[in-house]
């Protein structure tokens, strides 16, 4: 399902949707894209579509999302960490970073003298 002509204050834009849904938002410039993308309580995933890969990477670094795709969406690899920012989950799933969820670091100091 694709939602067109949405406005930044709409519920469909502000909340996370788990399903085959895409929300399309019009924008004037790159700064507005970043502002709208980051103006939410959530930050699980996002995508940037453009012919200018350098611009996409610059924009990707500014968007507060745990996963960001450029010119595609939804493909993940089991060795790449997956998880969100803000209120989109705790920690990471998949990849080496996921192991941190199951471990605790402890330092033990012993004086033998």
mmCIF file with all atom_site columns, C-alpha atoms in Angstrom:
data_model
loop_
_atom_site.group_PDB
_atom_site.id
_atom_site.type_symbol
_atom_site.label_atom_id
_atom_site.label_alt_id
_atom_site.label_comp_id
_atom_site.label_asym_id
_atom_site.label_entity_id
_atom_site.label_seq_id
_atom_site.pdbx_PDB_ins_code
_atom_site.Cartn_x
_atom_site.Cartn_y
_atom_site.Cartn_z
_atom_site.occupancy
_atom_site.B_iso_or_equiv
_atom_site.pdbx_formal_charge
_atom_site.auth_seq_id
_atom_site.auth_comp_id
_atom_site.auth_asym_id
_atom_site.auth_atom_id
_atom_site.pdbx_PDB_model_num
ATOM 1   C CA . UNK A 1 1   ? 0.000  0.000   0.000  1.00 0.00 ? 1   UNK A CA 1
ATOM 2   C CA . UNK A 1 2   ? 1.376  3.407   -0.954 1.00 0.00 ? 2   UNK A CA 1
ATOM 3   C CA . UNK A 1 3   ? 0.075  6.598   0.661  1.00 0.00 ? 3   UNK A CA 1
ATOM 4   C CA . UNK A 1 4   ? 0.542  9.698   -1.529 1.00 0.00 ? 4   UNK A CA 1
ATOM 5   C CA . UNK A 1 5   ? -0.036 13.380  -0.773 1.00 0.00 ? 5   UNK A CA 1
ATOM 6   C CA . UNK A 1 6   ? 0.566  12.938  2.944  1.00 0.00 ? 6   UNK A CA 1
ATOM 7   C CA . UNK A 1 7   ? 1.281  15.806  5.312  1.00 0.00 ? 7   UNK A CA 1
ATOM 8   C CA . UNK A 1 8   ? 3.987  15.790  8.023  1.00 0.00 ? 8   UNK A CA 1
ATOM 9   C CA . UNK A 1 9   ? 1.444  15.999  10.879 1.00 0.00 ? 9   UNK A CA 1
ATOM 10  C CA . UNK A 1 10  ? -0.603 12.965  9.750  1.00 0.00 ? 10  UNK A CA 1
ATOM 11  C CA . UNK A 1 11  ? -0.655 9.870   11.971 1.00 0.00 ? 11  UNK A CA 1
ATOM 12  C CA . UNK A 1 12  ? 0.379  7.654   9.037  1.00 0.00 ? 12  UNK A CA 1
ATOM 13  C CA . UNK A 1 13  ? 3.569  9.752   8.798  1.00 0.00 ? 13  UNK A CA 1
ATOM 14  C CA . UNK A 1 14  ? 4.352  10.000  12.526 1.00 0.00 ? 14  UNK A CA 1
ATOM 15  C CA . UNK A 1 15  ? 3.947  6.358   13.611 1.00 0.00 ? 15  UNK A CA 1
ATOM 16  C CA . UNK A 1 16  ? 5.809  3.165   12.757 1.00 0.00 ? 16  UNK A CA 1
ATOM 17  C CA . UNK A 1 17  ? 3.902  0.845   10.483 1.00 0.00 ? 17  UNK A CA 1
ATOM 18  C CA . UNK A 1 18  ? 4.819  -2.824  10.303 1.00 0.00 ? 18  UNK A CA 1
ATOM 19  C CA . UNK A 1 19  ? 3.504  -4.054  7.001  1.00 0.00 ? 19  UNK A CA 1
ATOM 20  C CA . UNK A 1 20  ? 3.852  -3.571  3.281  1.00 0.00 ? 20  UNK A CA 1
ATOM 21  C CA . UNK A 1 21  ? 3.279  0.191   3.474  1.00 0.00 ? 21  UNK A CA 1
ATOM 22  C CA . UNK A 1 22  ? 5.093  3.186   2.018  1.00 0.00 ? 22  UNK A CA 1
ATOM 23  C CA . UNK A 1 23  ? 4.416  6.814   2.865  1.00 0.00 ? 23  UNK A CA 1
ATOM 24  C CA . UNK A 1 24  ? 5.421  9.391   0.241  1.00 0.00 ? 24  UNK A CA 1
ATOM 25  C CA . UNK A 1 25  ? 6.042  12.946  1.431  1.00 0.00 ? 25  UNK A CA 1
ATOM 26  C CA . UNK A 1 26  ? 6.741  15.893  -0.859 1.00 0.00 ? 26  UNK A CA 1
ATOM 27  C CA . UNK A 1 27  ? 9.616  18.203  0.030  1.00 0.00 ? 27  UNK A CA 1
ATOM 28  C CA . UNK A 1 28  ? 11.260 21.396  -1.210 1.00 0.00 ? 28  UNK A CA 1
ATOM 29  C CA . UNK A 1 29  ? 14.920 20.723  -0.419 1.00 0.00 ? 29  UNK A CA 1
ATOM 30  C CA . UNK A 1 30  ? 17.279 18.304  1.317  1.00 0.00 ? 30  UNK A CA 1
ATOM 31  C CA . UNK A 1 31  ? 17.069 20.127  4.658  1.00 0.00 ? 31  UNK A CA 1
ATOM 32  C CA . UNK A 1 32  ? 13.290 19.661  4.680  1.00 0.00 ? 32  UNK A CA 1
ATOM 33  C CA . UNK A 1 33  ? 13.697 15.948  3.935  1.00 0.00 ? 33  UNK A CA 1
ATOM 34  C CA . UNK A 1 34  ? 16.038 15.488  6.892  1.00 0.00 ? 34  UNK A CA 1
ATOM 35  C CA . UNK A 1 35  ? 13.835 17.571  9.199  1.00 0.00 ? 35  UNK A CA 1
ATOM 36  C CA . UNK A 1 36  ? 10.699 15.618  8.264  1.00 0.00 ? 36  UNK A CA 1
ATOM 37  C CA . UNK A 1 37  ? 12.457 12.260  8.513  1.00 0.00 ? 37  UNK A CA 1
ATOM 38  C CA . UNK A 1 38  ? 13.795 13.069  11.972 1.00 0.00 ? 38  UNK A CA 1
ATOM 39  C CA . UNK A 1 39  ? 10.566 14.659  13.282 1.00 0.00 ? 39  UNK A CA 1
ATOM 40  C CA . UNK A 1 40  ? 9.224  11.453  14.794 1.00 0.00 ? 40  UNK A CA 1
ATOM 41  C CA . UNK A 1 41  ? 9.564  9.437   17.985 1.00 0.00 ? 41  UNK A CA 1
ATOM 42  C CA . UNK A 1 42  ? 10.796 6.486   15.947 1.00 0.00 ? 42  UNK A CA 1
ATOM 43  C CA . UNK A 1 43  ? 13.815 5.677   13.831 1.00 0.00 ? 43  UNK A CA 1
ATOM 44  C CA . UNK A 1 44  ? 13.798 2.056   12.734 1.00 0.00 ? 44  UNK A CA 1
ATOM 45  C CA . UNK A 1 45  ? 14.495 2.364   9.014  1.00 0.00 ? 45  UNK A CA 1
ATOM 46  C CA . UNK A 1 46  ? 14.413 4.784   6.099  1.00 0.00 ? 46  UNK A CA 1
ATOM 47  C CA . UNK A 1 47  ? 15.277 4.940   2.418  1.00 0.00 ? 47  UNK A CA 1
ATOM 48  C CA . UNK A 1 48  ? 16.643 7.621   0.112  1.00 0.00 ? 48  UNK A CA 1
ATOM 49  C CA . UNK A 1 49  ? 15.984 7.457   -3.621 1.00 0.00 ? 49  UNK A CA 1
ATOM 50  C CA . UNK A 1 50  ? 18.111 9.623   -5.912 1.00 0.00 ? 50  UNK A CA 1
ATOM 51  C CA . UNK A 1 51  ? 20.420 9.441   -8.919 1.00 0.00 ? 51  UNK A CA 1
ATOM 52  C CA . UNK A 1 52  ? 23.140 11.290  -6.962 1.00 0.00 ? 52  UNK A CA 1
ATOM 53  C CA . UNK A 1 53  ? 24.750 8.643   -4.737 1.00 0.00 ? 53  UNK A CA 1
ATOM 54  C CA . UNK A 1 54  ? 27.008 11.150  -2.951 1.00 0.00 ? 54  UNK A CA 1
ATOM 55  C CA . UNK A 1 55  ? 23.967 13.238  -2.027 1.00 0.00 ? 55  UNK A CA 1
ATOM 56  C CA . UNK A 1 56  ? 22.167 10.100  -0.843 1.00 0.00 ? 56  UNK A CA 1
ATOM 57  C CA . UNK A 1 57  ? 25.050 9.124   1.435  1.00 0.00 ? 57  UNK A CA 1
ATOM 58  C CA . UNK A 1 58  ? 25.303 12.653  2.851  1.00 0.00 ? 58  UNK A CA 1
ATOM 59  C CA . UNK A 1 59  ? 21.555 12.640  3.521  1.00 0.00 ? 59  UNK A CA 1
ATOM 60  C CA . UNK A 1 60  ? 21.706 9.121   4.996  1.00 0.00 ? 60  UNK A CA 1
ATOM 61  C CA . UNK A 1 61  ? 24.203 10.283  7.624  1.00 0.00 ? 61  UNK A CA 1
ATOM 62  C CA . UNK A 1 62  ? 21.807 13.047  8.706  1.00 0.00 ? 62  UNK A CA 1
ATOM 63  C CA . UNK A 1 63  ? 18.712 10.849  9.095  1.00 0.00 ? 63  UNK A CA 1
ATOM 64  C CA . UNK A 1 64  ? 18.282 9.316   12.552 1.00 0.00 ? 64  UNK A CA 1
ATOM 65  C CA . UNK A 1 65  ? 17.381 5.739   11.638 1.00 0.00 ? 65  UNK A CA 1
ATOM 66  C CA . UNK A 1 66  ? 19.049 2.466   12.564 1.00 0.00 ? 66  UNK A CA 1
ATOM 67  C CA . UNK A 1 67  ? 19.003 1.207   8.963  1.00 0.00 ? 67  UNK A CA 1
ATOM 68  C CA . UNK A 1 68  ? 18.990 3.258   5.808  1.00 0.00 ? 68  UNK A CA 1
ATOM 69  C CA . UNK A 1 69  ? 18.809 1.997   2.242  1.00 0.00 ? 69  UNK A CA 1
ATOM 70  C CA . UNK A 1 70  ? 19.780 3.935   -0.884 1.00 0.00 ? 70  UNK A CA 1
ATOM 71  C CA . UNK A 1 71  ? 17.679 3.324   -4.004 1.00 0.00 ? 71  UNK A CA 1
ATOM 72  C CA . UNK A 1 72  ? 16.001 0.192   -2.620 1.00 0.00 ? 72  UNK A CA 1
ATOM 73  C CA . UNK A 1 73  ? 14.261 -0.899  0.566  1.00 0.00 ? 73  UNK A CA 1
ATOM 74  C CA . UNK A 1 74  ? 13.850 -3.873  2.845  1.00 0.00 ? 74  UNK A CA 1
ATOM 75  C CA . UNK A 1 75  ? 16.728 -6.176  1.969  1.00 0.00 ? 75  UNK A CA 1
ATOM 76  C CA . UNK A 1 76  ? 18.820 -7.163  4.980  1.00 0.00 ? 76  UNK A CA 1
ATOM 77  C CA . UNK A 1 77  ? 21.785 -9.416  5.527  1.00 0.00 ? 77  UNK A CA 1
ATOM 78  C CA . UNK A 1 78  ? 22.128 -11.638 8.616  1.00 0.00 ? 78  UNK A CA 1
ATOM 79  C CA . UNK A 1 79  ? 25.651 -10.362 9.286  1.00 0.00 ? 79  UNK A CA 1
ATOM 80  C CA . UNK A 1 80  ? 24.604 -6.685  9.351  1.00 0.00 ? 80  UNK A CA 1
ATOM 81  C CA . UNK A 1 81  ? 23.174 -5.267  12.594 1.00 0.00 ? 81  UNK A CA 1
ATOM 82  C CA . UNK A 1 82  ? 19.506 -4.272  12.455 1.00 0.00 ? 82  UNK A CA 1
ATOM 83  C CA . UNK A 1 83  ? 17.683 -2.068  14.949 1.00 0.00 ? 83  UNK A CA 1
ATOM 84  C CA . UNK A 1 84  ? 16.339 1.397   15.429 1.00 0.00 ? 84  UNK A CA 1
ATOM 85  C CA . UNK A 1 85  ? 17.075 4.717   17.055 1.00 0.00 ? 85  UNK A CA 1
ATOM 86  C CA . UNK A 1 86  ? 14.887 6.616   19.511 1.00 0.00 ? 86  UNK A CA 1
ATOM 87  C CA . UNK A 1 87  ? 11.779 4.577   20.507 1.00 0.00 ? 87  UNK A CA 1
ATOM 88  C CA . UNK A 1 88  ? 12.343 1.928   17.817 1.00 0.00 ? 88  UNK A CA 1
ATOM 89  C CA . UNK A 1 89  ? 13.663 -0.915  19.904 1.00 0.00 ? 89  UNK A CA 1
ATOM 90  C CA . UNK A 1 90  ? 16.594 -1.523  22.189 1.00 0.00 ? 90  UNK A CA 1
ATOM 91  C CA . UNK A 1 91  ? 19.929 -2.701  20.893 1.00 0.00 ? 91  UNK A CA 1
ATOM 92  C CA . UNK A 1 92  ? 20.599 -4.526  17.655 1.00 0.00 ? 92  UNK A CA 1
ATOM 93  C CA . UNK A 1 93  ? 19.516 -7.795  16.140 1.00 0.00 ? 93  UNK A CA 1
ATOM 94  C CA . UNK A 1 94  ? 21.625 -9.829  13.735 1.00 0.00 ? 94  UNK A CA 1
ATOM 95  C CA . UNK A 1 95  ? 25.344 -9.536  13.205 1.00 0.00 ? 95  UNK A CA 1
ATOM 96  C CA . UNK A 1 96  ? 28.118 -9.357  15.757 1.00 0.00 ? 96  UNK A CA 1
ATOM 97  C CA . UNK A 1 97  ? 26.459 -6.418  17.539 1.00 0.00 ? 97  UNK A CA 1
ATOM 98  C CA . UNK A 1 98  ? 23.504 -8.623  18.504 1.00 0.00 ? 98  UNK A CA 1
ATOM 99  C CA . UNK A 1 99  ? 25.782 -10.652 20.759 1.00 0.00 ? 99  UNK A CA 1
ATOM 100 C CA . UNK A 1 100 ? 26.125 -7.607  23.018 1.00 0.00 ? 100 UNK A CA 1
ATOM 101 C CA . UNK A 1 101 ? 22.473 -8.085  24.019 1.00 0.00 ? 101 UNK A CA 1
ATOM 102 C CA . UNK A 1 102 ? 23.381 -11.424 25.582 1.00 0.00 ? 102 UNK A CA 1
ATOM 103 C CA . UNK A 1 103 ? 26.599 -10.473 27.356 1.00 0.00 ? 103 UNK A CA 1
ATOM 104 C CA . UNK A 1 104 ? 27.739 -8.311  30.233 1.00 0.00 ? 104 UNK A CA 1
ATOM 105 C CA . UNK A 1 105 ? 31.223 -6.929  30.493 1.00 0.00 ? 105 UNK A CA 1
ATOM 106 C CA . UNK A 1 106 ? 32.851 -7.297  33.878 1.00 0.00 ? 106 UNK A CA 1
ATOM 107 C CA . UNK A 1 107 ? 36.319 -6.311  35.054 1.00 0.00 ? 107 UNK A CA 1
ATOM 108 C CA . UNK A 1 108 ? 37.875 -8.351  37.880 1.00 0.00 ? 108 UNK A CA 1
ATOM 109 C CA . UNK A 1 109 ? 41.023 -6.987  39.503 1.00 0.00 ? 109 UNK A CA 1
ATOM 110 C CA . UNK A 1 110 ? 43.125 -9.287  41.722 1.00 0.00 ? 110 UNK A CA 1
ATOM 111 C CA . UNK A 1 111 ? 46.108 -8.297  43.826 1.00 0.00 ? 111 UNK A CA 1
ATOM 112 C CA . UNK A 1 112 ? 48.295 -11.376 44.277 1.00 0.00 ? 112 UNK A CA 1
ATOM 113 C CA . UNK A 1 113 ? 51.050 -9.624  46.164 1.00 0.00 ? 113 UNK A CA 1
#
